Short mmCIF file of N, CA, C and O in Angstrom, two decimals:
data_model
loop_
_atom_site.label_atom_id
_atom_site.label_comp_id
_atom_site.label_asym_id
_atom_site.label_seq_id
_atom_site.Cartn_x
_atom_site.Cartn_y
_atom_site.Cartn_z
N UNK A 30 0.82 -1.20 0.00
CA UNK A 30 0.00 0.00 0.00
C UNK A 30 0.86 1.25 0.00
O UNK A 30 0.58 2.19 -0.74
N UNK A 31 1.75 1.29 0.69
CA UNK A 31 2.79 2.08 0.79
C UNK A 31 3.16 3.06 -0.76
O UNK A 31 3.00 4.18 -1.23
N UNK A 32 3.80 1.61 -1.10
CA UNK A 32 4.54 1.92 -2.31
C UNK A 32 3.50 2.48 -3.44
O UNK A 32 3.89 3.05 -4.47
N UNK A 33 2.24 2.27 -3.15
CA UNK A 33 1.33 2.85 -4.43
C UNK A 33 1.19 4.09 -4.10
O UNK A 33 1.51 4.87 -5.00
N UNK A 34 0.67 4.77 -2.72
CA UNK A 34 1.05 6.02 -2.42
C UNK A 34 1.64 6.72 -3.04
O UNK A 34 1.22 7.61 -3.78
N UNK A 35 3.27 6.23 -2.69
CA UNK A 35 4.26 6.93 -3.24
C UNK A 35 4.30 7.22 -4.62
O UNK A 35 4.63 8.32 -5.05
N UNK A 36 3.89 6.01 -5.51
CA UNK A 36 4.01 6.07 -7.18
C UNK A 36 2.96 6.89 -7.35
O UNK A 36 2.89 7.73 -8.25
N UNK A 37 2.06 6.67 -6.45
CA UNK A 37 0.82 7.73 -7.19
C UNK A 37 1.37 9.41 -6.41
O UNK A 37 0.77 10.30 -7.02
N UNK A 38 1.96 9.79 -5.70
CA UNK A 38 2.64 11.17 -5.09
C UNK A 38 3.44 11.42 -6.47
O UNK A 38 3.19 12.42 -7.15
N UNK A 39 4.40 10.50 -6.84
CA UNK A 39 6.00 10.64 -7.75
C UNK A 39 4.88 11.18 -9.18
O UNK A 39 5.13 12.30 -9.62
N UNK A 40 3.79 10.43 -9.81
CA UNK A 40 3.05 10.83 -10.48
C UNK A 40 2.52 12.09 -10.93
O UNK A 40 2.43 12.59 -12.05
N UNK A 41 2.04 12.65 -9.23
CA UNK A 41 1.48 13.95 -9.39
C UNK A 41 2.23 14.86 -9.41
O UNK A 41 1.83 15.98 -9.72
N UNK A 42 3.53 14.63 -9.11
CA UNK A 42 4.32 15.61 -9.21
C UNK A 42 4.94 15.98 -10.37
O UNK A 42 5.04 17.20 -10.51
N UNK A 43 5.37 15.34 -11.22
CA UNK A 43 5.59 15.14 -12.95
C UNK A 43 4.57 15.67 -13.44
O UNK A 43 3.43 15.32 -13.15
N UNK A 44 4.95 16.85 -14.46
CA UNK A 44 4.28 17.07 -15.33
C UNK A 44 3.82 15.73 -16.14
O UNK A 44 4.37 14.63 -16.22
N UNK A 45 2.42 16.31 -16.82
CA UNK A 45 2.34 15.53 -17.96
C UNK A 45 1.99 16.07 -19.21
O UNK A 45 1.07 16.74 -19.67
N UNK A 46 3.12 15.50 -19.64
CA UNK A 46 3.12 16.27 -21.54
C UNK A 46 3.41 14.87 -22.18
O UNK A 46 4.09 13.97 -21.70
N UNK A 47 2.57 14.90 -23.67
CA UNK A 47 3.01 13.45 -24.55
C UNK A 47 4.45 14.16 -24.80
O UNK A 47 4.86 15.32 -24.85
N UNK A 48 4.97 12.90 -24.92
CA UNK A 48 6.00 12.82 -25.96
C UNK A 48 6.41 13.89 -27.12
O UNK A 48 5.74 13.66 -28.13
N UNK A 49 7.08 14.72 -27.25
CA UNK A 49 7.66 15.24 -28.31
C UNK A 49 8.98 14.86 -29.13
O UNK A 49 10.02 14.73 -28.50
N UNK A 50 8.96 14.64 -30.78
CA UNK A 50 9.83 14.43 -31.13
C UNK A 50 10.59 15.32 -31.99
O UNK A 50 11.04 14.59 -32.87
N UNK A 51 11.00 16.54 -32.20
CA UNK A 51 11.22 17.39 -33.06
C UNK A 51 12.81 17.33 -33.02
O UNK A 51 13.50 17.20 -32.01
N UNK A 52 13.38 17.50 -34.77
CA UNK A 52 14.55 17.48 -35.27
C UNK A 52 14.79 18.36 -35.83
O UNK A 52 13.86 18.94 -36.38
N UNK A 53 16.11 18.86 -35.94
CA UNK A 53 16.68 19.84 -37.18
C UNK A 53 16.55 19.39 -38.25
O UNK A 53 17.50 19.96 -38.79
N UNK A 54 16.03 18.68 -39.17
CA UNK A 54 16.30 18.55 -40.15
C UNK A 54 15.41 16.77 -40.47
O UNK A 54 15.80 15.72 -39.96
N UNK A 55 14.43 16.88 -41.23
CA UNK A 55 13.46 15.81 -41.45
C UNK A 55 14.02 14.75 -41.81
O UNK A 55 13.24 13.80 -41.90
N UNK A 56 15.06 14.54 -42.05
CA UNK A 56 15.99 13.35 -42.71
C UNK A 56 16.07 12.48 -41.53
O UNK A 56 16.14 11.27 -41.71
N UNK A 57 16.05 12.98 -40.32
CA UNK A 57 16.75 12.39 -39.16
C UNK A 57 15.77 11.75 -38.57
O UNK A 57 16.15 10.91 -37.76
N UNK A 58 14.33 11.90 -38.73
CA UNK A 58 13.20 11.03 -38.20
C UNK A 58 13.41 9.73 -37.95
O UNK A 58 13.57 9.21 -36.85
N UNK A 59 13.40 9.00 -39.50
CA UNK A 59 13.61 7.62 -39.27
C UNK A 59 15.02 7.45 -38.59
O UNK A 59 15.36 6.41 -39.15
N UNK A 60 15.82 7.70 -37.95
CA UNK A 60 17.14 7.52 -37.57
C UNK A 60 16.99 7.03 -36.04
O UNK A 60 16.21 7.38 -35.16
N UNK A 61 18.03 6.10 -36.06
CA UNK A 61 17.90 5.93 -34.22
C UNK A 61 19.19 7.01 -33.44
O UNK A 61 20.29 7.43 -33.78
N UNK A 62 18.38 7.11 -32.39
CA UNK A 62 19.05 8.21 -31.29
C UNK A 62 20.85 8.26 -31.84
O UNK A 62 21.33 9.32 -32.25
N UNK A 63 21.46 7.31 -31.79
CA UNK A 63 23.04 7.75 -32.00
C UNK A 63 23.03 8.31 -33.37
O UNK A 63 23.84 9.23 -33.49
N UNK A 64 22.36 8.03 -34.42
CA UNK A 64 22.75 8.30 -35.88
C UNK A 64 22.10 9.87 -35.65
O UNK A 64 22.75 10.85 -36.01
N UNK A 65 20.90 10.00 -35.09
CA UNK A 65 20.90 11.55 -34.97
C UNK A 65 21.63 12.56 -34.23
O UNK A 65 21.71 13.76 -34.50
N UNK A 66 22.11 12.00 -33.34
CA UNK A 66 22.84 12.91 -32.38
C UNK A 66 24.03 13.01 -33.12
O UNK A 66 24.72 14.02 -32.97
N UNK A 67 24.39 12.09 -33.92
CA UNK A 67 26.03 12.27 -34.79
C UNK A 67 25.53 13.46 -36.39
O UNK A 67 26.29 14.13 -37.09
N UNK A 68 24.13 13.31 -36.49
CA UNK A 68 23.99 14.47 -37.48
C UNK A 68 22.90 15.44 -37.45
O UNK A 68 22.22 15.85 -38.39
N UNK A 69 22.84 15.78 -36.05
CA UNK A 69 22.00 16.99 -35.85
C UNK A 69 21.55 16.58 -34.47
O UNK A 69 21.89 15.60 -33.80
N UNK A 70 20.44 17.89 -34.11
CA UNK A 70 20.18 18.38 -33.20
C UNK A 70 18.79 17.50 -32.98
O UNK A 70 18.26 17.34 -34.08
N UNK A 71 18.00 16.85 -31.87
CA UNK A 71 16.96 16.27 -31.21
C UNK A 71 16.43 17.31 -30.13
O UNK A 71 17.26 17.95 -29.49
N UNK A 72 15.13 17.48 -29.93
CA UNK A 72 14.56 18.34 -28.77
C UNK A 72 12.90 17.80 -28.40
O UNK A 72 11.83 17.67 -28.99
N UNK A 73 13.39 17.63 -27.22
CA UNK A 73 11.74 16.48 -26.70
C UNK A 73 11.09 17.12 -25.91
O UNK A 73 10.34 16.43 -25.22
N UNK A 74 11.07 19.16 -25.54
CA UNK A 74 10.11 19.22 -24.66
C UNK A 74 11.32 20.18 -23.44
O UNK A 74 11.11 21.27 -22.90
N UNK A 75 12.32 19.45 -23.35
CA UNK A 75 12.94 20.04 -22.50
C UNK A 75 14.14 20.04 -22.75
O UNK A 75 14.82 21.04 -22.51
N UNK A 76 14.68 18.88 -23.29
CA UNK A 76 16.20 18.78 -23.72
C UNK A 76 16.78 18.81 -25.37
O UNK A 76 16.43 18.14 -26.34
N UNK A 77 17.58 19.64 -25.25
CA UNK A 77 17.91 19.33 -26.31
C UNK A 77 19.41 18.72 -27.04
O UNK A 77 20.41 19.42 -26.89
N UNK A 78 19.53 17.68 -27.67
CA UNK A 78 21.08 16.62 -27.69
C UNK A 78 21.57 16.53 -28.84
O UNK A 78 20.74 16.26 -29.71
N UNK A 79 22.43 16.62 -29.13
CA UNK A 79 23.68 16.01 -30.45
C UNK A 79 24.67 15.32 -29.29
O UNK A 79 24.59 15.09 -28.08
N UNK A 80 25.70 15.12 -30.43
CA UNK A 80 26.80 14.24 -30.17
C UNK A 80 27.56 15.43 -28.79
O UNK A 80 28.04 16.42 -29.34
N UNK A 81 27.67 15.46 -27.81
CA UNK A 81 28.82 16.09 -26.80
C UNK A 81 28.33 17.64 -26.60
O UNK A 81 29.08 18.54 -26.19
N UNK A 82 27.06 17.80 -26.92
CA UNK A 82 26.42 19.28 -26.72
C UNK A 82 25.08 18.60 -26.56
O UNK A 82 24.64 17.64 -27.19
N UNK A 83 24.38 19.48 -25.31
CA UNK A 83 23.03 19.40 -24.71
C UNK A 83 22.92 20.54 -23.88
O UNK A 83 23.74 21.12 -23.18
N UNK A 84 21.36 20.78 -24.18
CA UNK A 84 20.78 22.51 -23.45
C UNK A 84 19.51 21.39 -22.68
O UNK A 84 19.04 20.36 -23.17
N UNK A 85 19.26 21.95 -21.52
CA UNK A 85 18.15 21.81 -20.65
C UNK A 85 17.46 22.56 -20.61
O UNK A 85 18.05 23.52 -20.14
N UNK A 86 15.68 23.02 -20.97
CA UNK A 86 14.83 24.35 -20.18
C UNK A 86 14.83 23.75 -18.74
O UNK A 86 15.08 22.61 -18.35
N UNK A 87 14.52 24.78 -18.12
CA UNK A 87 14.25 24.76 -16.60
C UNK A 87 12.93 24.23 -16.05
O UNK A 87 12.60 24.11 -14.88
N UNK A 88 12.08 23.85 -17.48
CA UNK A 88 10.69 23.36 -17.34
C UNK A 88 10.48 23.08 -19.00
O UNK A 88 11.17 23.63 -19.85
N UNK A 89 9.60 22.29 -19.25
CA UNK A 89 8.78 21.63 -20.20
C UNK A 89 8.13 22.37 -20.84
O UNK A 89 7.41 23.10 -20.17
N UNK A 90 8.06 22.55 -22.39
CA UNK A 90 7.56 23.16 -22.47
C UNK A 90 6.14 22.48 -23.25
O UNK A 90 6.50 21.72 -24.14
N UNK A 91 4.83 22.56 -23.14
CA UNK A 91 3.34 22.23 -23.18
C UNK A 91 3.26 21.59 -24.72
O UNK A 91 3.79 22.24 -25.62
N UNK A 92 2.65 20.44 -25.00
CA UNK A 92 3.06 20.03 -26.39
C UNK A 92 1.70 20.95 -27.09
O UNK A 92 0.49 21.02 -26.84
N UNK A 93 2.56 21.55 -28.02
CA UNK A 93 2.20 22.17 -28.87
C UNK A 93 0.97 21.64 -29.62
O UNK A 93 0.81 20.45 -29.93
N UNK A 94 -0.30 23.15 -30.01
CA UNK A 94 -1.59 21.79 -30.81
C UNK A 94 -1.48 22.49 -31.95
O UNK A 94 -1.84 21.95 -32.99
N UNK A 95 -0.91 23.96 -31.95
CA UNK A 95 -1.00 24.40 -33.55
C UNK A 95 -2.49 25.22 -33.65
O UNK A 95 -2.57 26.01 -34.59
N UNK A 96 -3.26 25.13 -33.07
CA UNK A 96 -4.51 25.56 -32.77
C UNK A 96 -4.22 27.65 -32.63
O UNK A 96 -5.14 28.45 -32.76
N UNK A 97 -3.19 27.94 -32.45
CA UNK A 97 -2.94 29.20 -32.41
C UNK A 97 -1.51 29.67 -31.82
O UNK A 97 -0.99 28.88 -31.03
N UNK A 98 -0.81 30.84 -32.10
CA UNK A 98 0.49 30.85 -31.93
C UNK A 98 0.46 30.97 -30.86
O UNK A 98 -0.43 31.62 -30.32
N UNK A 99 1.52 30.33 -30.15
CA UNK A 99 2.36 30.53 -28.62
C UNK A 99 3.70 30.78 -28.91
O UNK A 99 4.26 30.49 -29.97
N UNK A 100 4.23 31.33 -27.91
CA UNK A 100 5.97 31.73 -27.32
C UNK A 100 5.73 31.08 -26.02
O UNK A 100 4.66 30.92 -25.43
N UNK A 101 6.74 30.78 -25.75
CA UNK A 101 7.50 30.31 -24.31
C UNK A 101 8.69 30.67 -24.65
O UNK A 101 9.35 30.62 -25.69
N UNK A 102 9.00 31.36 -22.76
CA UNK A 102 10.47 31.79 -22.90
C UNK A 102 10.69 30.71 -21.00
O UNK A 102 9.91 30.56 -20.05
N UNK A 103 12.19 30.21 -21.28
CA UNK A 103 12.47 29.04 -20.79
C UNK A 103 14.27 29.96 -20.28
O UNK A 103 15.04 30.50 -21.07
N UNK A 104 14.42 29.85 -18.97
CA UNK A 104 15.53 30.00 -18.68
C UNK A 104 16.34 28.17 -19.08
O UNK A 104 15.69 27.13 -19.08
N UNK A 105 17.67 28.27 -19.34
CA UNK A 105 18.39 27.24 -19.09
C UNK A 105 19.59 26.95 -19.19
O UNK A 105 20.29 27.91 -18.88
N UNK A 106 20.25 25.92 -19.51
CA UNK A 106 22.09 26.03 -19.91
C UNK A 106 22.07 24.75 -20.91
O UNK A 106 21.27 23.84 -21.11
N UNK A 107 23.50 25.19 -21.49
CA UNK A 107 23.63 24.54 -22.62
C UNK A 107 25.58 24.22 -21.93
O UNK A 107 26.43 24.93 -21.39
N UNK A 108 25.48 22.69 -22.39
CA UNK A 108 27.10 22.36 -22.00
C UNK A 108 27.76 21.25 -23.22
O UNK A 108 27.20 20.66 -24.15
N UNK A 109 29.02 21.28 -22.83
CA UNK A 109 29.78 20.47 -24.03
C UNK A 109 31.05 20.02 -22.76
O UNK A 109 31.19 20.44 -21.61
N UNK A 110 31.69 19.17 -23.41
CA UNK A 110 33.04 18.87 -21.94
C UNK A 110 33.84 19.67 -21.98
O UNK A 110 34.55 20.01 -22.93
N UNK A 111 33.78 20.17 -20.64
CA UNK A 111 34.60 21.42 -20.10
C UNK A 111 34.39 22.94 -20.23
O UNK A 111 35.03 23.96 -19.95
N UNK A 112 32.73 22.51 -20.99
CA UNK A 112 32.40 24.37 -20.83
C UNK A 112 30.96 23.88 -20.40
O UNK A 112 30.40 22.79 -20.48
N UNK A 113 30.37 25.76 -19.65
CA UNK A 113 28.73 25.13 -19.74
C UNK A 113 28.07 27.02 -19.70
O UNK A 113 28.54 28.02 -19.15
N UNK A 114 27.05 26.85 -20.41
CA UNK A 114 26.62 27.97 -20.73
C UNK A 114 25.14 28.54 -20.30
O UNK A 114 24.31 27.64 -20.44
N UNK A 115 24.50 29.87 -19.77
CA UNK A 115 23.51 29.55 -19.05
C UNK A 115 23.40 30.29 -20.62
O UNK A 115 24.24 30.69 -21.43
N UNK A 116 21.46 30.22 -20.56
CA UNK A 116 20.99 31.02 -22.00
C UNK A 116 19.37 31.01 -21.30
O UNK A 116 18.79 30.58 -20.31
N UNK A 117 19.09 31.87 -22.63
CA UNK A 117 17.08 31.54 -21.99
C UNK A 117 16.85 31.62 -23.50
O UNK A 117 17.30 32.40 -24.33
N UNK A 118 15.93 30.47 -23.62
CA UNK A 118 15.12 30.15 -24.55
C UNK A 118 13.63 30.86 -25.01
O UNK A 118 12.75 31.25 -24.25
N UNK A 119 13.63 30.91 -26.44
CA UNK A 119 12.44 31.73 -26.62
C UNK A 119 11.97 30.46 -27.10
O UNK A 119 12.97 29.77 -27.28
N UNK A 120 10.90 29.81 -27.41
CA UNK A 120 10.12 28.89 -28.49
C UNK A 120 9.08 29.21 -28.65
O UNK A 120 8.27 29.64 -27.82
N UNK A 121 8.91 28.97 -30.24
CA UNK A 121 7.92 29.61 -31.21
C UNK A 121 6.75 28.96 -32.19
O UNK A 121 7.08 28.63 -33.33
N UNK A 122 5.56 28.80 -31.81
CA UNK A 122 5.00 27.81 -32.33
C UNK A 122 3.68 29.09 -33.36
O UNK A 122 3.08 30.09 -32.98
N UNK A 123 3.71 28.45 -34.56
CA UNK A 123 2.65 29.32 -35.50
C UNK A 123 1.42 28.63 -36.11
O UNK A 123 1.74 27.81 -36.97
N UNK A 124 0.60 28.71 -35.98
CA UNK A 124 -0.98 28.55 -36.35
C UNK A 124 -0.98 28.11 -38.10
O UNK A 124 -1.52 27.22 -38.76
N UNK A 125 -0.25 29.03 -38.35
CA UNK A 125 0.14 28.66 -40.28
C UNK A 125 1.18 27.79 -40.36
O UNK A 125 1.50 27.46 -41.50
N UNK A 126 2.03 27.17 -39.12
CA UNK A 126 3.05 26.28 -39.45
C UNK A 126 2.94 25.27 -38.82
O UNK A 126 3.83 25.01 -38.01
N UNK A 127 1.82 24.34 -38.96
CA UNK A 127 1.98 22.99 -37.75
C UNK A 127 3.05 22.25 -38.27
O UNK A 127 3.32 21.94 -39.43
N UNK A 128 3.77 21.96 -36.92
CA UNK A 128 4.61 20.64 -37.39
C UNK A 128 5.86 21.57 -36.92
O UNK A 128 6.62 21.02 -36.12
N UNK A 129 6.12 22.65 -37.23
CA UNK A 129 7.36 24.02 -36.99
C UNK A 129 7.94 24.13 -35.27
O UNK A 129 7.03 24.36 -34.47
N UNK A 130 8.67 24.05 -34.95
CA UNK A 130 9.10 24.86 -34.08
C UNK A 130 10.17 25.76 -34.08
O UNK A 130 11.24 25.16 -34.25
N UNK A 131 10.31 27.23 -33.92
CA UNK A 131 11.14 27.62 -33.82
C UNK A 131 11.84 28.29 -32.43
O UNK A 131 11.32 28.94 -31.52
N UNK A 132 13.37 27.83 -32.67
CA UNK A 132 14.07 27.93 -30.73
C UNK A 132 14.73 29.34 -31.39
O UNK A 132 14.80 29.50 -32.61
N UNK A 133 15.23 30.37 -30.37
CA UNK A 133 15.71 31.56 -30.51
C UNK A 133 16.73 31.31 -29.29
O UNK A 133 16.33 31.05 -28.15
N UNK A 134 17.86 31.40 -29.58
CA UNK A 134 18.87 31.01 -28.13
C UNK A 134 19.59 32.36 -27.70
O UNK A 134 19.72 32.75 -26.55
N UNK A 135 20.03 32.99 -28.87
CA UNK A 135 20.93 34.13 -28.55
C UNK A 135 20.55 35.50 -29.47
O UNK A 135 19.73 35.45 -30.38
N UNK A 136 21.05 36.35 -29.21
CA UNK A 136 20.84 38.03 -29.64
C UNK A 136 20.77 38.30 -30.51
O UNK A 136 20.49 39.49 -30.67
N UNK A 137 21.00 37.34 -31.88
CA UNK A 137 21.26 37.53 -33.26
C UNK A 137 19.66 37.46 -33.92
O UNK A 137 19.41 37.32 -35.11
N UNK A 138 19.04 37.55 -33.23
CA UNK A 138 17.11 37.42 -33.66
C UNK A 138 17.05 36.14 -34.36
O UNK A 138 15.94 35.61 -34.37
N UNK A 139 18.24 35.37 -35.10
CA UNK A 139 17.68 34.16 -35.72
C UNK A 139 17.31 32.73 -35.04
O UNK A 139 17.78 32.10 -34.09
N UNK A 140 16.77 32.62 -35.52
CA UNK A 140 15.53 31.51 -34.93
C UNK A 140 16.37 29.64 -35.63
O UNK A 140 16.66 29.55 -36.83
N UNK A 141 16.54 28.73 -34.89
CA UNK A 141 16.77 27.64 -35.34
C UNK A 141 15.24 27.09 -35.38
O UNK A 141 14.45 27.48 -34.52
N UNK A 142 14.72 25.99 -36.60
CA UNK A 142 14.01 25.27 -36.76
C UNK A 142 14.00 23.91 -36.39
O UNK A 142 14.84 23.04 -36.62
N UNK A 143 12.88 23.85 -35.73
CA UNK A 143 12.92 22.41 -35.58
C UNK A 143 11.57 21.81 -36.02
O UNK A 143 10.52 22.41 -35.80
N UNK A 144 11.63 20.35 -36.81
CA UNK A 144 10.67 20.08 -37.65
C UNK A 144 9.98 18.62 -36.18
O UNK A 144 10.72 18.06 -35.37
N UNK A 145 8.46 18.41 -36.31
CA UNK A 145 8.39 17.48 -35.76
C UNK A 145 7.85 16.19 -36.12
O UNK A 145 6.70 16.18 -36.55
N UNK A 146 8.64 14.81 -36.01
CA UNK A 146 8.91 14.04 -36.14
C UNK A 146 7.51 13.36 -36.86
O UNK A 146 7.25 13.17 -38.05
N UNK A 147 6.60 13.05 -35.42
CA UNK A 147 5.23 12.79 -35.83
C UNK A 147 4.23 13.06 -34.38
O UNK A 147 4.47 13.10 -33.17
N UNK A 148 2.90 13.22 -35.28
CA UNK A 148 1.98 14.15 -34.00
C UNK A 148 1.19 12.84 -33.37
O UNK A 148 0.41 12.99 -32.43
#
């Protein structure tokens, strides 16, 4: 009895968002996790991974329905071995672009794309 408690506490405390699969670049869908991380960028919501570089948001961000534009802005850090970088995330979801995400990391206004996998 105990232990269901607890799983049902550990539960409520976790967000719940489905699954997100969004890539740099649509080629990389069918690919398994190492073949993408060796040729581009993966982002599920909160993390984002290649090969020896990964950024964390500080929270999840809500899976996207496309139903109308949202921004989220996401404090977080981004590291590689032997450096680590704090940043805040803008993400950009558009009503005319389902399937789109766009991340904004730094000062240069340009926006990286990320395409998603499947809804």
């Amino acid at each position: 009895m105990k232990v269901i408690c607890i799983a049902g506490l550990a539960l409520l405390a976790t967000p719940l968002r489905a699954e997100m699969d969004f890539v740099t670049d649509r080629a990389l869908c069918g690919l398994e996790m190492i073949e993408r991380h060796e040729r581009g960028m993966s982002f599920d919501g909160k993390w984002f991974s290649e090969i020896e570089y990964s950024c964390e948001l500080s929270e999840p961000i809500p899976r996207p329905d496309w139903t109308r534009d949202a921004t989220h802005i996401r404090p977080g850090y981004c590291e590689e071995p032997g450096a680590l970088y704090p940043k805040v995330f803008v993400l950009r979801t558009f009503q005319s672009e389902p399937g789109l995400l766009y991340v904004y990391e730094d000062e240069t206004g340009s926006a990286r794309a990320y395409f998603l996998c499947s809804d």
